Amino acid sequence: MNSVRGVRDVLTLKPVPSVICQRVPTSYVTASSPELLPVSSCYGDRLASACPGSSALGTSWTRGGRGLLWDMAEEEDGLSEERLLFLPDRHVRYFQRSLQALPEQCASLETSRLTIAFFALSGLDMLDSLHVVDKAEIIEWIYSLQVLPTEDESNLDHCGFRGSSCLGLLFNPSKGHGVYHPYDSGHIAMTYTALSSLLILGDDFSRVHKQACLAGLRALQLTDGSFCAVPEGSENDMRFVYCASCICYLLDDWSGMDMAKSIDYIRRSMSYENALGQGAGLEAHGGSTFCGIASLCLMGKLEEVFSDKELDRIRRWCMLRQQNGFHGRPNKPVDTCYSFWVGATLTLLDIFKYTNLERNRNFILSTQDRLVGGFAKWPDSHPDALHAYFGICGLSLMGESGIQEVHPALNIQRWLLRKPFGSNCEHVGLDKLVTKECVT
Ligand SMILES: [Zn+2]
């Protein structure tokens, strides 16, 4: 039990005192170049927490006198051979460190700690380096974040996983009933990243209260087919449709959602630009397009929902997002994470091979922090856990040596796709991508 408490402490995102920060390599805690002025945390666009498209996208840094939209295509030119070297060992240490302590400015991520842990764990898994963590201890910690049904099951529609132990509830590694607390509820992105993390760590889901998770998920769906993040009410958009689809897929039970309504929501989110927005009538966006297309792939409905002509139009919109790396919308700067969001969409639509792989790789590597590891969204910016993870996933889509193959719809290493609850996965509509590694 002591060792379990130890993990809880290790994974606590307590603000790091500035005295300690000063011992960390400078570029980890302060701007790496004096001309860069932080205007908000790069974690602002964490997946809200696990998905793209948050309102904070594209607001992290400004450059003295140059503005946000400087042409990063220029940045790639003249990159030395040395800068184009992928440094996996540095990234392993970066993810290890992310599981132990984060800079003080990340304290606001306290309630999303599970998602940060997912980026680190899946990142380590992609680098085939999970041996550097104590899997059993982290599994106990994740289970302690499950919102369990109380004895009378009166809180079923609040079940799922919470992001951290911020409420101060007693440690309970999912081995008994839950304890009622008026502010205790699961968060859809935390449930998704908790299940993914358990799968990555080799857990068999035996302590996942499947029916409670599904009941909690059903309670989050709105009449238009979209999902909120928490039962108390929140934004509702395509990010959470994707989280819901991943949860149902991982639990191998689609009773957690009204699939027809969600499909209708995705269809109605098709904008006049021929890609998907966060909802009906909203601007097309690389993140929401990924969430919608990946959700349909997980449901096995992609080709039922969109005609060949519509899919071709989506392909065209996505192809046009490449500058050197990818951006999420026209006239926005390229950003490391879109090499995954848009790259994975193009992979699912089977035309990623027609993109310019070399320029994409060069851009991603231009955002690599060669000193402390990790990737930033832009060159010469701070690395953060989200971009570190999606930088690696973006490289994985291109077959970078030393990185495992990422599953483009589920966003975890591909061969993990055996189903914890035992059925085969041919129904997901990704047969050519999935069937061969489906170990049942
Ligand atoms: Zn980004």
CSV table of C-alpha atoms and ligand atoms in Angstrom, one decimal:
chain,number,residue,atom,x,y,z
A,1,MET,CA,0.0,0.0,0.0
A,2,ASN,CA,2.9,2.3,0.7
A,3,SER,CA,4.2,1.9,-2.8
A,4,VAL,CA,0.7,2.8,-4.1
A,5,ARG,CA,0.8,6.0,-2.1
A,6,GLY,CA,4.2,6.6,-3.6
A,7,VAL,CA,2.8,6.5,-7.1
A,8,ARG,CA,0.1,8.9,-6.2
A,9,ASP,CA,2.7,11.3,-5.0
A,10,VAL,CA,4.9,10.8,-8.0
A,11,LEU,CA,2.0,11.6,-10.3
A,12,THR,CA,0.8,14.6,-8.3
A,13,LEU,CA,1.1,17.7,-10.4
A,14,LYS,CA,1.9,19.9,-7.4
A,15,PRO,CA,3.3,23.3,-8.5
A,16,VAL,CA,7.1,22.9,-8.6
A,17,PRO,CA,8.7,25.4,-6.4
A,18,SER,CA,10.8,27.9,-8.4
A,19,VAL,CA,13.9,26.8,-6.4
A,20,ILE,CA,13.5,23.4,-7.9
A,21,CYS,CA,12.6,24.7,-11.3
A,22,GLN,CA,16.0,26.5,-11.4
A,23,ARG,CA,17.7,23.1,-11.3
A,24,VAL,CA,15.9,21.9,-14.4
A,25,PRO,CA,17.5,22.7,-17.7
A,26,THR,CA,16.6,26.2,-18.6
A,27,SER,CA,14.6,25.6,-21.8
A,28,TYR,CA,12.3,23.3,-19.9
A,29,VAL,CA,11.0,26.0,-17.6
A,30,THR,CA,11.6,29.3,-19.4
A,31,ALA,CA,11.6,30.6,-23.0
A,32,SER,CA,14.5,29.1,-24.8
A,33,SER,CA,15.1,32.3,-26.7
A,34,PRO,CA,14.8,35.8,-25.3
A,35,GLU,CA,12.9,37.0,-28.3
A,36,LEU,CA,10.1,34.6,-27.5
A,37,LEU,CA,7.4,36.0,-25.2
A,38,PRO,CA,5.0,33.5,-23.6
A,39,VAL,CA,1.4,34.8,-23.8
A,40,SER,CA,-0.3,31.7,-22.5
A,41,SER,CA,0.6,28.2,-21.6
A,42,CYS,CA,1.3,25.8,-24.5
A,43,TYR,CA,-0.8,23.4,-22.6
A,44,GLY,CA,-3.8,25.7,-23.4
A,45,ASP,CA,-4.6,23.5,-26.3
A,46,ARG,CA,-4.3,20.2,-24.5
A,47,LEU,CA,-7.0,17.9,-25.8
A,48,ALA,CA,-9.7,19.6,-23.7
A,49,SER,CA,-8.3,17.4,-22.7
A,50,ALA,CA,-7.7,14.7,-25.2
A,51,CYS,CA,-8.9,16.2,-28.5
A,52,PRO,CA,-7.9,19.0,-30.8
A,53,GLY,CA,-9.8,22.2,-31.5
A,54,SER,CA,-9.9,23.9,-28.2
A,55,SER,CA,-10.3,27.7,-28.3
A,56,ALA,CA,-6.8,28.1,-27.2
A,57,LEU,CA,-5.3,26.6,-30.4
A,58,GLY,CA,-2.8,28.8,-32.0
A,59,THR,CA,-2.4,31.3,-29.1
A,60,SER,CA,0.7,30.1,-27.3
A,61,TRP,CA,3.5,32.3,-28.4
A,62,THR,CA,4.2,35.5,-30.2
A,63,ARG,CA,7.5,36.6,-31.6
A,64,GLY,CA,8.9,40.1,-31.0
A,65,GLY,CA,7.6,42.3,-33.9
A,66,ARG,CA,6.8,39.4,-36.2
A,67,GLY,CA,3.3,38.4,-35.2
A,68,LEU,CA,1.7,34.9,-35.0
A,69,LEU,CA,1.5,34.2,-38.7
A,70,TRP,CA,5.1,34.2,-39.7
A,71,ASP,CA,5.8,31.8,-42.4
A,72,MET,CA,7.2,28.7,-40.8
A,73,ALA,CA,8.0,27.3,-44.2
A,74,GLU,CA,11.1,29.5,-44.0
A,75,GLU,CA,12.1,27.8,-40.8
A,76,GLU,CA,12.7,24.5,-42.4
A,77,ASP,CA,15.1,25.8,-45.0
A,78,GLY,CA,18.7,25.3,-44.1
A,79,LEU,CA,18.1,22.8,-41.3
A,80,SER,CA,21.4,21.1,-40.6
A,81,GLU,CA,21.8,17.3,-40.8
A,82,GLU,CA,22.2,17.4,-37.0
A,83,ARG,CA,18.9,19.1,-36.5
A,84,LEU,CA,17.2,16.5,-38.6
A,85,LEU,CA,18.3,13.7,-36.3
A,86,PHE,CA,15.5,12.0,-34.4
A,87,LEU,CA,16.5,11.7,-30.7
A,88,PRO,CA,14.4,8.9,-29.1
A,89,ASP,CA,16.4,8.7,-25.9
A,90,ARG,CA,15.8,12.3,-25.1
A,91,HIS,CA,12.0,11.8,-25.6
A,92,VAL,CA,12.0,8.8,-23.3
A,93,ARG,CA,13.5,10.9,-20.6
A,94,TYR,CA,11.0,13.7,-21.4
A,95,PHE,CA,8.0,11.4,-20.9
A,96,GLN,CA,9.5,9.9,-17.8
A,97,ARG,CA,9.9,13.3,-16.4
A,98,SER,CA,6.4,14.2,-17.3
A,99,LEU,CA,5.2,11.4,-15.1
A,100,GLN,CA,7.2,12.8,-12.2
A,101,ALA,CA,6.9,16.5,-12.1
A,102,LEU,CA,5.9,19.4,-14.4
A,103,PRO,CA,6.8,23.0,-14.4
A,104,GLU,CA,4.9,25.3,-12.1
A,105,GLN,CA,2.9,26.9,-15.0
A,106,CYS,CA,1.3,23.5,-15.6
A,107,ALA,CA,-0.4,23.5,-12.2
A,108,SER,CA,-3.7,24.4,-13.9
A,109,LEU,CA,-3.7,21.0,-15.5
A,110,GLU,CA,-4.3,19.3,-12.1
A,111,THR,CA,-7.8,18.1,-13.1
A,112,SER,CA,-6.5,16.7,-16.4
A,113,ARG,CA,-3.6,14.7,-14.9
A,114,LEU,CA,-4.8,11.5,-16.4
A,115,THR,CA,-4.5,12.9,-19.9
A,116,ILE,CA,-0.9,14.0,-19.3
A,117,ALA,CA,-0.2,10.6,-18.1
A,118,PHE,CA,-1.7,9.1,-21.2
A,119,PHE,CA,0.6,11.3,-23.5
A,120,ALA,CA,3.6,10.1,-21.5
A,121,LEU,CA,2.6,6.4,-21.3
A,122,SER,CA,1.6,6.1,-24.9
A,123,GLY,CA,4.6,8.1,-26.0
A,124,LEU,CA,6.9,5.7,-24.1
A,125,ASP,CA,5.0,2.8,-25.7
A,126,MET,CA,5.4,4.3,-29.1
A,127,LEU,CA,9.2,4.4,-28.4
A,128,ASP,CA,9.1,0.8,-27.0
A,129,SER,CA,10.3,2.0,-23.7
A,130,LEU,CA,7.5,1.2,-21.2
A,131,HIS,CA,10.0,-0.7,-19.1
A,132,VAL,CA,11.2,2.6,-17.6
A,133,VAL,CA,7.9,2.9,-15.6
A,134,ASP,CA,6.4,0.7,-12.9
A,135,LYS,CA,3.3,-0.5,-14.8
A,136,ALA,CA,1.6,-2.1,-11.8
A,137,GLU,CA,1.8,1.0,-9.7
A,138,ILE,CA,0.4,3.2,-12.4
A,139,ILE,CA,-2.5,0.8,-13.1
A,140,GLU,CA,-3.4,1.1,-9.4
A,141,TRP,CA,-3.3,4.8,-9.6
A,142,ILE,CA,-5.5,4.9,-12.7
A,143,TYR,CA,-8.1,2.6,-11.1
A,144,SER,CA,-8.1,4.9,-8.0
A,145,LEU,CA,-9.5,7.6,-10.4
A,146,GLN,CA,-12.5,5.5,-11.4
A,147,VAL,CA,-15.9,6.9,-10.3
A,148,LEU,CA,-17.5,3.8,-9.0
A,149,PRO,CA,-21.2,3.2,-8.4
A,150,THR,CA,-22.3,3.7,-4.8
A,151,GLU,CA,-24.0,0.8,-3.0
A,152,ASP,CA,-27.5,2.0,-4.2
A,153,GLU,CA,-26.2,2.9,-7.6
A,154,SER,CA,-27.8,6.3,-7.4
A,155,ASN,CA,-24.7,7.9,-9.1
A,156,LEU,CA,-24.6,5.7,-12.2
A,157,ASP,CA,-24.9,8.6,-14.6
A,158,HIS,CA,-21.9,10.3,-13.0
A,159,CYS,CA,-19.6,7.3,-13.5
A,160,GLY,CA,-16.4,7.1,-15.6
A,161,PHE,CA,-12.9,8.3,-14.6
A,162,ARG,CA,-12.0,11.6,-13.0
A,163,GLY,CA,-8.8,13.4,-14.0
A,164,SER,CA,-7.1,13.4,-10.7
A,165,SER,CA,-7.5,13.0,-7.0
A,166,CYS,CA,-8.2,16.8,-6.6
A,167,LEU,CA,-11.4,16.2,-4.7
A,168,GLY,CA,-9.5,14.5,-1.9
A,169,LEU,CA,-11.5,11.3,-1.8
A,170,LEU,CA,-10.0,8.3,-0.1
A,171,PHE,CA,-7.7,6.2,-2.3
A,172,ASN,CA,-9.8,3.4,-3.7
A,173,PRO,CA,-8.2,1.2,-6.4
A,174,SER,CA,-11.7,0.1,-7.7
A,175,LYS,CA,-12.0,-2.7,-5.3
A,176,GLY,CA,-15.3,-1.7,-3.6
A,177,HIS,CA,-18.3,0.5,-3.8
A,178,GLY,CA,-17.9,4.2,-4.6
A,179,VAL,CA,-18.5,6.9,-2.0
A,180,TYR,CA,-21.0,9.6,-2.9
A,181,HIS,CA,-19.6,13.1,-3.3
A,182,PRO,CA,-21.7,15.9,-4.7
A,183,TYR,CA,-18.9,17.1,-7.0
A,184,ASP,CA,-17.6,13.7,-8.0
A,185,SER,CA,-18.1,12.7,-11.7
A,186,GLY,CA,-16.3,11.2,-14.6
A,187,HIS,CA,-15.0,13.3,-17.5
A,188,ILE,CA,-15.4,11.9,-21.0
A,189,ALA,CA,-11.8,12.6,-22.1
A,190,MET,CA,-10.4,11.2,-18.8
A,191,THR,CA,-12.4,8.0,-19.3
A,192,TYR,CA,-11.1,7.7,-22.8
A,193,THR,CA,-7.5,8.3,-21.8
A,194,ALA,CA,-7.8,6.1,-18.7
A,195,LEU,CA,-9.0,3.1,-20.8
A,196,SER,CA,-6.3,3.7,-23.4
A,197,SER,CA,-3.6,4.0,-20.7
A,198,LEU,CA,-4.8,0.7,-19.0
A,199,LEU,CA,-4.7,-1.0,-22.4
A,200,ILE,CA,-1.2,0.3,-23.0
A,201,LEU,CA,0.0,-0.9,-19.6
A,202,GLY,CA,-1.3,-4.4,-20.3
A,203,ASP,CA,-4.2,-4.3,-17.9
A,204,ASP,CA,-7.1,-6.7,-18.7
A,205,PHE,CA,-9.9,-4.2,-17.7
A,206,SER,CA,-11.0,-6.6,-15.0
A,207,ARG,CA,-11.7,-3.8,-12.6
A,208,VAL,CA,-13.3,-1.4,-15.1
A,209,HIS,CA,-17.0,-1.1,-14.1
A,210,LYS,CA,-18.1,-1.4,-17.7
A,211,GLN,CA,-21.8,-0.9,-17.2
A,212,ALA,CA,-21.3,2.1,-15.0
A,213,CYS,CA,-18.9,3.7,-17.6
A,214,LEU,CA,-21.5,3.1,-20.3
A,215,ALA,CA,-24.3,4.5,-18.1
A,216,GLY,CA,-22.2,7.6,-17.4
A,217,LEU,CA,-21.4,7.9,-21.1
A,218,ARG,CA,-25.1,7.7,-22.1
A,219,ALA,CA,-25.9,10.5,-19.6
A,220,LEU,CA,-23.5,12.8,-21.5
A,221,GLN,CA,-25.1,12.5,-24.9
A,222,LEU,CA,-27.4,15.4,-26.0
A,223,THR,CA,-30.4,15.2,-28.2
A,224,ASP,CA,-28.4,16.4,-31.2
A,225,GLY,CA,-26.1,13.4,-30.9
A,226,SER,CA,-23.1,15.3,-29.5
A,227,PHE,CA,-21.6,14.8,-26.1
A,228,CYS,CA,-20.8,17.0,-23.1
A,229,ALA,CA,-17.6,16.3,-21.2
A,230,VAL,CA,-19.1,16.1,-17.7
A,231,PRO,CA,-22.7,15.5,-16.4
A,232,GLU,CA,-22.8,18.9,-14.7
A,233,GLY,CA,-22.8,20.4,-18.3
A,234,SER,CA,-20.0,21.8,-20.5
A,235,GLU,CA,-19.1,22.4,-24.1
A,236,ASN,CA,-20.4,19.8,-26.5
A,237,ASP,CA,-18.8,19.2,-29.8
A,238,MET,CA,-17.0,16.7,-32.1
A,239,ARG,CA,-14.0,16.2,-29.7
A,240,PHE,CA,-16.3,14.4,-27.3
A,241,VAL,CA,-18.1,12.4,-30.0
A,242,TYR,CA,-14.6,11.0,-30.7
A,243,CYS,CA,-13.9,10.3,-27.0
A,244,ALA,CA,-17.3,8.5,-26.8
A,245,SER,CA,-16.5,6.4,-29.9
A,246,CYS,CA,-13.1,5.4,-28.4
A,247,ILE,CA,-14.8,4.4,-25.1
A,248,CYS,CA,-17.4,2.3,-26.8
A,249,TYR,CA,-14.8,0.7,-29.1
A,250,LEU,CA,-12.4,-0.1,-26.2
A,251,LEU,CA,-15.3,-1.5,-24.1
A,252,ASP,CA,-16.6,-3.3,-27.2
A,253,ASP,CA,-20.1,-2.1,-26.4
A,254,TRP,CA,-21.9,0.6,-28.4
A,255,SER,CA,-24.8,0.8,-26.0
A,256,GLY,CA,-22.9,3.8,-24.5
A,257,MET,CA,-24.3,6.0,-27.3
A,258,ASP,CA,-27.2,6.5,-29.7
A,259,MET,CA,-25.0,5.8,-32.7
A,260,ALA,CA,-27.5,7.0,-35.2
A,261,LYS,CA,-27.8,10.4,-33.5
A,262,SER,CA,-24.0,10.7,-33.4
A,263,ILE,CA,-23.7,9.9,-37.0
A,264,ASP,CA,-26.3,12.5,-37.8
A,265,TYR,CA,-24.3,15.0,-35.8
A,266,ILE,CA,-21.1,14.2,-37.7
A,267,ARG,CA,-22.9,14.5,-41.0
A,268,ARG,CA,-24.4,17.8,-40.1
A,269,SER,CA,-21.0,19.1,-39.2
A,270,MET,CA,-19.8,19.0,-42.8
A,271,SER,CA,-19.2,22.6,-43.7
A,272,TYR,CA,-19.4,24.4,-47.1
A,273,GLU,CA,-15.6,23.9,-47.2
A,274,ASN,CA,-16.0,20.2,-47.5
A,275,ALA,CA,-14.6,19.1,-44.2
A,276,LEU,CA,-15.9,18.8,-40.7
A,277,GLY,CA,-16.4,21.6,-38.1
A,278,GLN,CA,-16.9,21.1,-34.3
A,279,GLY,CA,-20.6,21.2,-35.1
A,280,ALA,CA,-23.2,22.2,-37.7
A,281,GLY,CA,-22.6,25.6,-39.3
A,282,LEU,CA,-19.0,25.9,-37.8
A,283,GLU,CA,-15.7,26.3,-39.7
A,284,ALA,CA,-14.0,23.2,-41.0
A,285,HIS,CA,-11.1,22.3,-38.8
A,286,GLY,CA,-8.3,19.6,-39.0
A,287,GLY,CA,-9.0,18.5,-35.5
A,288,SER,CA,-12.7,18.1,-35.8
A,289,THR,CA,-12.3,16.5,-39.2
A,290,PHE,CA,-10.0,13.9,-37.6
A,291,CYS,CA,-12.5,13.3,-34.7
A,292,GLY,CA,-15.4,12.8,-37.1
A,293,ILE,CA,-13.7,10.6,-39.6
A,294,ALA,CA,-12.0,8.5,-36.9
A,295,SER,CA,-15.3,8.1,-35.0
A,296,LEU,CA,-17.0,6.8,-38.2
A,297,CYS,CA,-14.1,4.4,-38.8
A,298,LEU,CA,-14.4,3.0,-35.3
A,299,MET,CA,-18.1,2.6,-35.8
A,300,GLY,CA,-17.5,0.9,-39.2
A,301,LYS,CA,-19.7,3.5,-40.9
A,302,LEU,CA,-17.4,5.7,-42.9
A,303,GLU,CA,-18.5,4.6,-46.3
A,304,GLU,CA,-22.1,4.4,-45.4
A,305,VAL,CA,-22.2,7.9,-44.2
A,306,PHE,CA,-20.2,9.8,-46.8
A,307,SER,CA,-20.4,9.1,-50.6
A,308,ASP,CA,-17.3,8.6,-52.7
A,309,LYS,CA,-17.6,12.1,-53.9
A,310,GLU,CA,-17.9,13.6,-50.4
A,311,LEU,CA,-14.9,11.5,-49.3
A,312,ASP,CA,-12.9,12.8,-52.2
A,313,ARG,CA,-13.8,16.4,-51.2
A,314,ILE,CA,-12.7,15.8,-47.7
A,315,ARG,CA,-9.4,14.2,-49.0
A,316,ARG,CA,-8.8,17.4,-51.1
A,317,TRP,CA,-9.4,19.7,-48.1
A,318,CYS,CA,-7.0,17.7,-46.0
A,319,MET,CA,-4.3,17.5,-48.6
A,320,LEU,CA,-4.5,21.3,-48.9
A,321,ARG,CA,-3.6,21.6,-45.2
A,322,GLN,CA,0.0,20.7,-45.9
A,323,GLN,CA,2.5,23.6,-46.1
A,324,ASN,CA,5.6,21.9,-45.0
A,325,GLY,CA,4.0,20.4,-41.9
A,326,PHE,CA,0.3,20.7,-41.6
A,327,HIS,CA,-2.0,23.4,-40.2
A,328,GLY,CA,-5.6,23.0,-39.0
A,329,ARG,CA,-7.3,25.7,-41.0
A,330,PRO,CA,-6.5,27.9,-44.0
A,331,ASN,CA,-4.2,30.8,-43.2
A,332,LYS,CA,-3.1,29.4,-39.8
A,333,PRO,CA,0.5,28.5,-39.0
A,334,VAL,CA,1.6,24.9,-39.3
A,335,ASP,CA,1.7,23.1,-35.9
A,336,THR,CA,3.3,19.8,-35.0
A,337,CYS,CA,0.2,18.2,-33.7
A,338,TYR,CA,-1.6,18.6,-37.0
A,339,SER,CA,0.9,16.3,-38.6
A,340,PHE,CA,-1.0,13.7,-36.7
A,341,TRP,CA,-4.6,15.1,-36.8
A,342,VAL,CA,-4.5,15.7,-40.5
A,343,GLY,CA,-2.0,13.0,-41.3
A,344,ALA,CA,-4.0,10.3,-39.5
A,345,THR,CA,-7.2,11.5,-41.4
A,346,LEU,CA,-5.4,11.2,-44.7
A,347,THR,CA,-4.1,7.7,-43.6
A,348,LEU,CA,-7.7,6.6,-42.8
A,349,LEU,CA,-8.7,8.0,-46.2
A,350,ASP,CA,-5.9,6.1,-47.7
A,351,ILE,CA,-4.0,8.9,-49.4
A,352,PHE,CA,-1.4,10.0,-46.8
A,353,LYS,CA,1.3,8.5,-49.1
A,354,TYR,CA,0.7,11.3,-51.6
A,355,THR,CA,1.7,14.0,-49.2
A,356,ASN,CA,5.2,15.4,-49.1
A,357,LEU,CA,6.7,13.2,-46.4
A,358,GLU,CA,10.1,14.7,-46.4
A,359,ARG,CA,8.9,18.3,-45.7
A,360,ASN,CA,6.5,17.1,-43.1
A,361,ARG,CA,9.3,15.2,-41.3
A,362,ASN,CA,11.6,18.2,-41.5
A,363,PHE,CA,9.0,20.4,-40.0
A,364,ILE,CA,8.3,18.1,-37.1
A,365,LEU,CA,12.0,17.6,-36.4
A,366,SER,CA,12.5,21.4,-36.4
A,367,THR,CA,10.2,21.5,-33.3
A,368,GLN,CA,12.2,18.9,-31.5
A,369,ASP,CA,13.9,20.1,-28.3
A,370,ARG,CA,17.4,18.6,-28.7
A,371,LEU,CA,18.4,19.4,-25.1
A,372,VAL,CA,15.5,18.1,-22.9
A,373,GLY,CA,13.5,16.1,-25.4
A,374,GLY,CA,9.9,16.6,-26.4
A,375,PHE,CA,8.4,18.5,-29.3
A,376,ALA,CA,6.9,22.0,-29.3
A,377,LYS,CA,4.1,23.2,-31.6
A,378,TRP,CA,6.5,25.5,-33.3
A,379,PRO,CA,10.3,25.7,-33.8
A,380,ASP,CA,12.2,27.4,-31.0
A,381,SER,CA,9.2,27.1,-28.6
A,382,HIS,CA,8.7,25.1,-25.4
A,383,PRO,CA,8.1,21.4,-25.7
A,384,ASP,CA,4.9,20.2,-24.0
A,385,ALA,CA,3.5,16.7,-23.4
A,386,LEU,CA,0.7,17.0,-26.0
A,387,HIS,CA,3.0,18.1,-28.8
A,388,ALA,CA,5.8,15.7,-27.7
A,389,TYR,CA,3.3,12.8,-28.1
A,390,PHE,CA,1.7,13.9,-31.4
A,391,GLY,CA,5.1,14.8,-32.8
A,392,ILE,CA,6.1,11.2,-32.3
A,393,CYS,CA,2.7,10.0,-33.7
A,394,GLY,CA,3.2,12.2,-36.7
A,395,LEU,CA,6.6,10.7,-37.4
A,396,SER,CA,5.1,7.2,-36.8
A,397,LEU,CA,2.7,7.7,-39.7
A,398,MET,CA,5.7,8.2,-41.9
A,399,GLY,CA,7.4,5.0,-40.7
A,400,GLU,CA,10.2,6.7,-38.7
A,401,SER,CA,12.8,4.2,-37.5
A,402,GLY,CA,12.6,3.5,-33.8
A,403,ILE,CA,8.9,4.4,-33.4
A,404,GLN,CA,6.1,1.8,-33.3
A,405,GLU,CA,3.2,2.0,-35.7
A,406,VAL,CA,0.4,4.2,-34.5
A,407,HIS,CA,-3.2,3.2,-35.1
A,408,PRO,CA,-4.6,6.2,-37.0
A,409,ALA,CA,-8.1,6.0,-35.6
A,410,LEU,CA,-7.5,5.0,-32.0
A,411,ASN,CA,-4.4,7.0,-31.5
A,412,ILE,CA,-2.4,4.2,-29.7
A,413,GLN,CA,0.2,1.7,-30.8
A,414,ARG,CA,-1.5,-0.4,-33.5
A,415,TRP,CA,-0.8,-3.9,-32.2
A,416,LEU,CA,-2.5,-3.1,-28.9
A,417,LEU,CA,-5.8,-3.5,-30.7
A,418,ARG,CA,-6.7,-6.8,-29.2
A,419,LYS,CA,-10.0,-6.4,-27.5
A,420,PRO,CA,-9.9,-6.5,-23.7
A,421,PHE,CA,-13.4,-7.9,-23.7
A,422,GLY,CA,-12.6,-10.5,-26.2
A,423,SER,CA,-14.5,-10.1,-29.5
A,424,ASN,CA,-12.9,-9.7,-32.8
A,425,CYS,CA,-12.7,-6.3,-34.4
A,426,GLU,CA,-13.5,-6.9,-38.0
A,427,HIS,CA,-16.7,-4.9,-37.6
A,428,VAL,CA,-14.8,-1.6,-37.2
A,429,GLY,CA,-14.6,-1.1,-41.0
A,430,LEU,CA,-10.8,-0.8,-40.9
A,431,ASP,CA,-10.3,-4.4,-42.0
A,432,LYS,CA,-7.2,-3.7,-44.0
A,433,LEU,CA,-5.7,-1.7,-41.3
A,434,VAL,CA,-6.8,-3.6,-38.3
A,435,THR,CA,-7.5,-7.3,-38.9
A,436,LYS,CA,-3.9,-8.5,-39.0
A,437,GLU,CA,-3.0,-7.3,-35.6
A,438,CYS,CA,-6.3,-8.2,-33.9
A,439,VAL,CA,-5.3,-10.8,-31.3
A,440,THR,CA,-8.4,-12.1,-29.7
B,1,ZN,ZN,-0.9,21.9,-31.6
